[in-house]
Short mmCIF file of C-alpha atoms in Angstrom, two decimals:
data_model
loop_
_atom_site.label_atom_id
_atom_site.label_comp_id
_atom_site.label_asym_id
_atom_site.label_seq_id
_atom_site.Cartn_x
_atom_site.Cartn_y
_atom_site.Cartn_z
CA UNK A 130 26.76 -35.57 -91.21
CA UNK A 131 24.55 -38.54 -91.97
CA UNK A 132 20.82 -37.89 -92.26
CA UNK A 133 19.32 -40.48 -89.90
CA UNK A 134 15.81 -40.37 -91.32
CA UNK A 135 16.98 -40.65 -94.93
CA UNK A 136 19.41 -43.50 -94.35
CA UNK A 137 16.88 -45.40 -92.23
CA UNK A 138 14.35 -45.14 -95.03
CA UNK A 139 16.83 -46.55 -97.52
CA UNK A 140 17.78 -49.40 -95.20
CA UNK A 141 14.15 -50.29 -94.49
CA UNK A 142 13.38 -50.21 -98.20
CA UNK A 143 16.23 -52.65 -98.79
CA UNK A 144 14.98 -55.03 -96.10
CA UNK A 145 11.48 -54.72 -97.54
CA UNK A 146 12.72 -56.11 -100.84
CA UNK A 147 13.71 -59.32 -99.05
CA UNK A 148 11.18 -59.68 -96.21
CA UNK A 149 7.50 -58.84 -96.55
CA UNK A 150 5.65 -57.10 -93.72
CA UNK A 151 8.55 -56.94 -91.24
CA UNK A 152 9.23 -53.20 -91.24
CA UNK A 153 8.61 -52.77 -87.50
CA UNK A 154 11.00 -55.59 -86.61
CA UNK A 155 13.60 -54.36 -89.10
CA UNK A 156 13.39 -50.90 -87.54
CA UNK A 157 14.09 -52.40 -84.11
CA UNK A 158 17.11 -54.26 -85.47
CA UNK A 159 18.46 -51.06 -87.04
CA UNK A 160 17.83 -49.27 -83.76
CA UNK A 161 20.13 -51.77 -82.05
CA UNK A 162 22.75 -51.26 -84.76
CA UNK A 163 22.85 -47.49 -84.35
CA UNK A 164 22.79 -47.84 -80.56
CA UNK A 165 25.82 -50.16 -80.86
CA UNK A 166 23.93 -53.05 -79.26
CA UNK A 167 23.45 -56.70 -80.11
CA UNK A 168 20.20 -58.38 -81.17
CA UNK A 169 18.54 -61.66 -80.20
CA UNK A 170 16.10 -62.81 -82.91
CA UNK A 171 13.77 -65.25 -81.20
CA UNK A 172 11.09 -67.14 -83.10
CA UNK A 173 10.15 -70.47 -84.61
CA UNK A 174 12.10 -71.70 -87.66
CA UNK A 175 11.26 -70.37 -91.09
CA UNK A 176 10.07 -66.89 -90.13
CA UNK A 177 13.01 -65.03 -91.67
CA UNK A 178 15.40 -64.52 -88.76
CA UNK A 179 18.55 -65.48 -90.68
CA UNK A 180 17.40 -63.69 -93.83
CA UNK A 181 16.85 -60.47 -91.88
CA UNK A 182 20.32 -60.69 -90.35
CA UNK A 183 21.96 -61.33 -93.73
CA UNK A 184 20.00 -58.54 -95.41
CA UNK A 185 20.99 -55.91 -92.85
CA UNK A 186 24.64 -57.05 -92.93
CA UNK A 187 24.69 -56.68 -96.70
CA UNK A 188 22.99 -53.27 -96.64
CA UNK A 189 25.51 -51.78 -94.19
CA UNK A 190 28.49 -52.98 -96.22
CA UNK A 191 30.27 -54.70 -93.33
CA UNK A 192 32.21 -57.95 -93.23
CA UNK A 193 29.82 -60.76 -92.32
CA UNK A 194 30.37 -64.26 -90.93
CA UNK A 195 27.98 -66.92 -89.71
CA UNK A 196 28.38 -69.61 -87.04
CA UNK A 197 25.97 -72.53 -86.98
CA UNK A 198 25.71 -73.41 -83.31
CA UNK A 199 25.56 -77.09 -82.42
CA UNK A 200 26.23 -79.01 -79.17
CA UNK A 201 29.69 -80.06 -80.40
CA UNK A 202 30.78 -76.49 -81.22
CA UNK A 203 33.79 -75.52 -79.09
CA UNK A 204 34.74 -72.03 -77.84
CA UNK A 205 37.80 -72.04 -80.08
CA UNK A 206 35.56 -72.66 -83.09
CA UNK A 207 34.15 -69.17 -82.46
CA UNK A 208 37.05 -67.14 -81.10
CA UNK A 209 40.00 -68.90 -82.75
CA UNK A 210 42.73 -71.38 -81.88
CA UNK A 211 46.48 -71.33 -81.23
CA UNK A 212 48.06 -74.09 -83.32
CA UNK A 213 51.66 -75.26 -83.00
CA UNK A 214 53.73 -74.54 -86.11
CA UNK A 215 56.63 -76.85 -86.83
CA UNK A 216 58.04 -74.21 -89.14
CA UNK A 217 58.31 -71.50 -86.50
CA UNK A 218 58.43 -73.88 -83.52
CA UNK A 219 55.86 -71.72 -81.80
CA UNK A 220 52.09 -71.44 -81.45
CA UNK A 221 50.35 -69.42 -84.15
CA UNK A 222 46.91 -67.96 -83.55
CA UNK A 223 44.27 -68.64 -86.19
CA UNK A 224 41.38 -66.16 -85.78
CA UNK A 225 37.87 -67.60 -85.59
CA UNK A 226 34.70 -66.23 -87.18
CA UNK A 227 34.27 -63.79 -84.28
CA UNK A 228 36.94 -61.63 -85.95
CA UNK A 229 34.43 -59.91 -88.20
CA UNK A 230 32.12 -56.89 -88.14
CA UNK A 231 28.75 -58.65 -88.26
CA UNK A 232 28.56 -62.07 -86.63
CA UNK A 233 25.45 -64.21 -86.98
CA UNK A 234 25.25 -66.86 -84.25
CA UNK A 235 22.54 -69.10 -85.66
CA UNK A 236 20.54 -71.17 -83.13
CA UNK A 237 22.66 -69.92 -80.24
CA UNK A 238 20.76 -71.96 -77.68
CA UNK A 239 22.02 -75.15 -79.34
CA UNK A 240 25.59 -74.34 -78.28
CA UNK A 241 26.79 -75.55 -74.89
CA UNK A 242 27.06 -73.04 -72.01
CA UNK A 243 30.84 -73.07 -72.36
CA UNK A 244 30.62 -71.98 -76.00
CA UNK A 245 27.90 -69.45 -75.25
CA UNK A 246 30.19 -67.96 -72.60
CA UNK A 247 32.93 -67.52 -75.19
CA UNK A 248 30.80 -64.80 -76.74
CA UNK A 249 30.47 -62.83 -73.49
CA UNK A 250 33.82 -61.06 -73.76
CA UNK A 251 33.33 -60.50 -77.49
CA UNK A 252 29.94 -58.87 -76.99
CA UNK A 253 30.72 -56.78 -73.92
CA UNK A 254 34.38 -55.80 -74.37
CA UNK A 255 34.70 -56.12 -78.17
CA UNK A 256 37.86 -58.12 -77.65
CA UNK A 257 39.18 -61.67 -77.28
CA UNK A 258 41.82 -62.74 -74.79
CA UNK A 259 43.97 -65.65 -75.96
CA UNK A 260 46.95 -66.94 -73.95
CA UNK A 261 47.00 -63.71 -71.97
CA UNK A 262 47.05 -61.53 -75.08
CA UNK A 263 44.22 -59.08 -75.69
CA UNK A 264 43.09 -58.82 -79.31
CA UNK A 265 40.62 -56.14 -80.32
CA UNK A 266 37.79 -57.04 -82.66
CA UNK A 267 37.00 -54.99 -85.78
CA UNK A 268 34.66 -52.05 -85.43
CA UNK A 269 31.78 -51.97 -85.70
CA UNK A 270 31.32 -55.34 -84.04
CA UNK A 271 27.71 -56.47 -84.04
CA UNK A 272 26.25 -59.82 -82.98
CA UNK A 273 22.90 -61.05 -84.21
CA UNK A 274 21.88 -64.33 -82.61
CA UNK A 275 18.86 -66.47 -83.37
CA UNK A 276 17.10 -69.06 -81.29
CA UNK A 277 13.94 -71.15 -81.39
CA UNK A 278 12.04 -70.60 -78.11
CA UNK A 279 9.70 -73.56 -78.62
CA UNK A 280 12.03 -76.51 -79.22
CA UNK A 281 13.85 -77.72 -76.11
CA UNK A 282 15.41 -81.00 -77.30
CA UNK A 283 19.18 -80.59 -77.42
CA UNK A 284 19.15 -76.93 -76.40
CA UNK A 285 20.77 -74.97 -73.57
CA UNK A 286 18.74 -71.94 -72.41
CA UNK A 287 20.74 -68.73 -72.33
CA UNK A 288 21.52 -67.61 -68.75
CA UNK A 289 20.48 -64.16 -67.59
CA UNK A 290 24.06 -62.85 -67.86
CA UNK A 291 24.14 -63.79 -71.54
CA UNK A 292 20.68 -62.41 -72.27
CA UNK A 293 21.68 -59.10 -70.69
CA UNK A 294 24.33 -58.66 -73.41
CA UNK A 295 21.60 -58.29 -76.02
CA UNK A 296 20.19 -54.80 -76.36
CA UNK A 297 17.00 -56.04 -78.01
CA UNK A 298 15.01 -59.24 -78.27
CA UNK A 299 12.96 -59.26 -81.46
CA UNK A 300 10.26 -61.71 -82.54
CA UNK A 301 9.32 -61.73 -86.23
CA UNK A 302 6.10 -63.74 -86.15
CA UNK A 303 4.24 -65.26 -89.08
CA UNK A 304 3.18 -63.06 -92.03
CA UNK A 305 -0.51 -62.72 -92.82
CA UNK A 306 -2.12 -64.42 -95.82
CA UNK A 307 -1.52 -61.62 -98.33
CA UNK A 308 2.09 -61.19 -97.21
CA UNK A 309 2.73 -64.93 -97.54
CA UNK A 310 1.37 -64.93 -101.09
CA UNK A 311 3.62 -61.98 -101.98
CA UNK A 312 6.65 -63.70 -100.45
CA UNK A 313 6.05 -66.82 -102.52
CA UNK A 314 5.89 -64.72 -105.68
CA UNK A 315 9.13 -62.88 -104.91
CA UNK A 316 11.08 -66.06 -104.28
CA UNK A 317 9.62 -68.17 -107.08
CA UNK A 318 12.29 -67.42 -109.70
CA UNK A 319 14.98 -65.37 -107.94
CA UNK A 320 16.71 -64.70 -104.64
CA UNK A 321 16.01 -61.08 -103.59
CA UNK A 322 18.91 -61.18 -101.11
CA UNK A 323 21.41 -61.46 -103.97
CA UNK A 324 20.14 -58.19 -105.44
CA UNK A 325 20.79 -56.03 -102.38
CA UNK A 326 23.52 -53.41 -102.53
CA UNK A 327 25.17 -51.63 -99.61
CA UNK A 328 23.89 -48.17 -98.72
CA UNK A 329 26.45 -47.61 -95.93
CA UNK A 330 30.00 -48.69 -95.16
CA UNK A 331 31.70 -49.51 -91.87
CA UNK A 332 33.03 -45.99 -91.29
CA UNK A 333 29.58 -44.50 -91.88
CA UNK A 334 28.04 -46.96 -89.42
CA UNK A 335 30.49 -45.76 -86.76
CA UNK A 336 29.69 -42.16 -87.64
CA UNK A 337 25.96 -42.84 -87.35
CA UNK A 338 26.45 -44.48 -83.95
CA UNK A 339 28.39 -41.44 -82.74
CA UNK A 340 25.67 -39.08 -83.98
CA UNK A 341 22.93 -41.12 -82.31
CA UNK A 342 24.76 -41.00 -78.98
CA UNK A 343 24.60 -37.16 -79.11
CA UNK A 344 20.78 -37.14 -79.05
CA UNK A 345 19.48 -35.28 -76.01
CA UNK A 346 17.54 -37.18 -73.34
CA UNK A 347 15.73 -34.68 -71.13
CA UNK A 348 15.47 -35.09 -67.32
CA UNK A 349 11.75 -35.86 -67.70
CA UNK A 350 12.42 -38.71 -70.10
CA UNK A 351 15.23 -40.06 -67.90
CA UNK A 352 12.87 -39.92 -64.91
CA UNK A 353 10.25 -41.79 -66.94
CA UNK A 354 12.75 -44.54 -67.82
CA UNK A 355 13.82 -44.95 -64.18
CA UNK A 356 10.20 -45.02 -62.96
CA UNK A 357 9.44 -47.69 -65.53
CA UNK A 358 12.37 -49.77 -64.32
CA UNK A 359 11.28 -49.40 -60.71
CA UNK A 360 7.78 -50.55 -61.65
CA UNK A 361 9.17 -53.74 -63.22
CA UNK A 362 11.03 -54.44 -59.98
CA UNK A 363 7.77 -54.22 -58.05
CA UNK A 364 6.08 -56.66 -60.42
CA UNK A 365 8.84 -59.16 -61.26
CA UNK A 366 10.92 -61.57 -59.26
CA UNK A 367 13.90 -59.77 -60.76
CA UNK A 368 13.23 -56.42 -62.43
CA UNK A 369 15.14 -54.24 -64.85
CA UNK A 370 18.68 -53.39 -63.70
CA UNK A 371 20.45 -50.07 -64.02
CA UNK A 372 22.34 -51.45 -67.02
CA UNK A 373 19.00 -52.33 -68.62
CA UNK A 374 17.79 -48.76 -68.17
CA UNK A 375 21.01 -47.39 -69.68
CA UNK A 376 20.45 -49.74 -72.63
CA UNK A 377 16.90 -48.41 -73.02
CA UNK A 378 18.23 -44.84 -72.99
CA UNK A 379 20.73 -45.62 -75.76
CA UNK A 380 18.04 -47.35 -77.80
CA UNK A 381 15.78 -44.29 -77.45
CA UNK A 382 18.59 -42.05 -78.65
CA UNK A 383 19.05 -44.25 -81.72
CA UNK A 384 15.33 -44.29 -82.50
CA UNK A 385 15.13 -40.51 -82.21
CA UNK A 386 18.10 -40.12 -84.57
CA UNK A 387 16.52 -42.55 -87.03
CA UNK A 388 13.41 -40.37 -87.03
CA UNK A 389 15.37 -37.19 -87.71
CA UNK A 390 15.18 -35.79 -84.17
CA UNK A 391 17.96 -34.59 -81.89
CA UNK A 392 15.93 -35.32 -78.75
CA UNK A 393 14.26 -38.44 -77.34
CA UNK A 394 10.59 -38.51 -76.32
CA UNK A 395 8.38 -40.72 -74.13
CA UNK A 396 7.07 -42.27 -77.37
CA UNK A 397 10.57 -43.63 -78.01
CA UNK A 398 10.53 -45.20 -74.54
CA UNK A 399 7.11 -46.76 -75.08
CA UNK A 400 8.10 -48.13 -78.48
CA UNK A 401 11.27 -49.80 -77.18
CA UNK A 402 10.51 -50.77 -73.58
CA UNK A 403 9.25 -54.27 -74.41
CA UNK A 404 12.05 -55.37 -76.79
CA UNK A 405 14.74 -53.85 -74.53
CA UNK A 406 13.47 -54.81 -71.07
CA UNK A 407 11.35 -57.97 -71.41
CA UNK A 408 14.25 -60.44 -71.67
CA UNK A 409 15.92 -58.75 -68.69
CA UNK A 410 13.12 -59.35 -66.17
CA UNK A 411 12.68 -62.66 -64.38
CA UNK A 412 9.15 -63.96 -64.00
CA UNK A 413 7.74 -67.03 -62.30
CA UNK A 414 7.56 -70.10 -64.50
CA UNK A 415 4.93 -69.88 -67.21
CA UNK A 416 3.94 -71.91 -70.24
CA UNK A 417 5.17 -69.05 -72.44
CA UNK A 418 7.88 -67.27 -70.50
CA UNK A 419 8.65 -64.72 -73.20
CA UNK A 420 4.99 -63.74 -73.47
CA UNK A 421 4.76 -63.39 -69.68
CA UNK A 422 7.81 -61.11 -69.72
CA UNK A 423 6.32 -58.92 -72.44
CA UNK A 424 3.02 -58.68 -70.59
CA UNK A 425 4.81 -57.63 -67.40
CA UNK A 426 6.64 -54.78 -69.17
CA UNK A 427 3.41 -53.70 -70.88
CA UNK A 428 1.68 -53.66 -67.49
CA UNK A 429 4.48 -51.47 -66.14
CA UNK A 430 4.03 -49.11 -69.11
CA UNK A 431 0.32 -48.84 -68.32
CA UNK A 432 1.02 -48.13 -64.65
CA UNK A 433 3.67 -45.40 -64.98
CA UNK A 434 2.42 -41.89 -65.83
CA UNK A 435 3.81 -40.52 -69.10
CA UNK A 436 5.55 -37.12 -68.78
CA UNK A 437 3.85 -34.39 -70.76
CA UNK A 438 6.24 -31.48 -70.28
CA UNK A 439 9.90 -30.94 -71.05
CA UNK A 440 9.99 -33.64 -73.75
CA UNK A 441 9.88 -31.41 -76.81
CA UNK A 442 12.71 -29.37 -78.25
#
């Protein structure tokens, strides 16, 4: 058995050696990992999105590959291509970077919709279909994608179907003054990322995911999650779907396991509702759409009564 609280502490300590003041965001990313869900890191350039993804990949000891998304990137550049071999007189499949355990899709919104769609089957089914043949991807298979929500030149906004494949949307934000000074000192003469060592391996990640899925979610907590989803539907043009609420439940299980509990609480729901649900609700056009989505979910949290009984074990 893996001790969720102990291993989470070690992972967060490792991330803390690379990124200053991002423990809350790193915890959310790890929550997605142990819930077997993908992560969308959304923020302006230079805030540490790629560094966070690389740090976590190194700490969990999994095979890691990165795709730099550009408008000329083709689906086959991600999933792989069948190339004719004169030697065998047949087509030979050459796997793309998607055949890995941790895939970083950097600046995903710079890829065309056709290339973005190539990731749908990978993310949902953990497989790739090529020429009618189904090929399973390695396990665990985890996608971390980044995008800049401010720049629009040469970008293709992710459709709702693609956004729904991400368990969490995480924004890192700028560090404060003291954190920035510390970051400059750490990176002045060395690269902290090179010093990280794995604290887990792939088999232990799978074991941790299985343990997290066994965490109990009481009827009161499930009722709270459903009521929260219904409240978003009353407030949004398109509210949280049933799949979104299942995703929130899995995320709460992972957070409880990471905190050494075998039961989920309303506090888990409140901590994860915004990163899990905000990108899944559709709001009327706003200057800052992401902020409007977060405010809507926060308003729903304020409106729904929190259960006080039947949540402790």
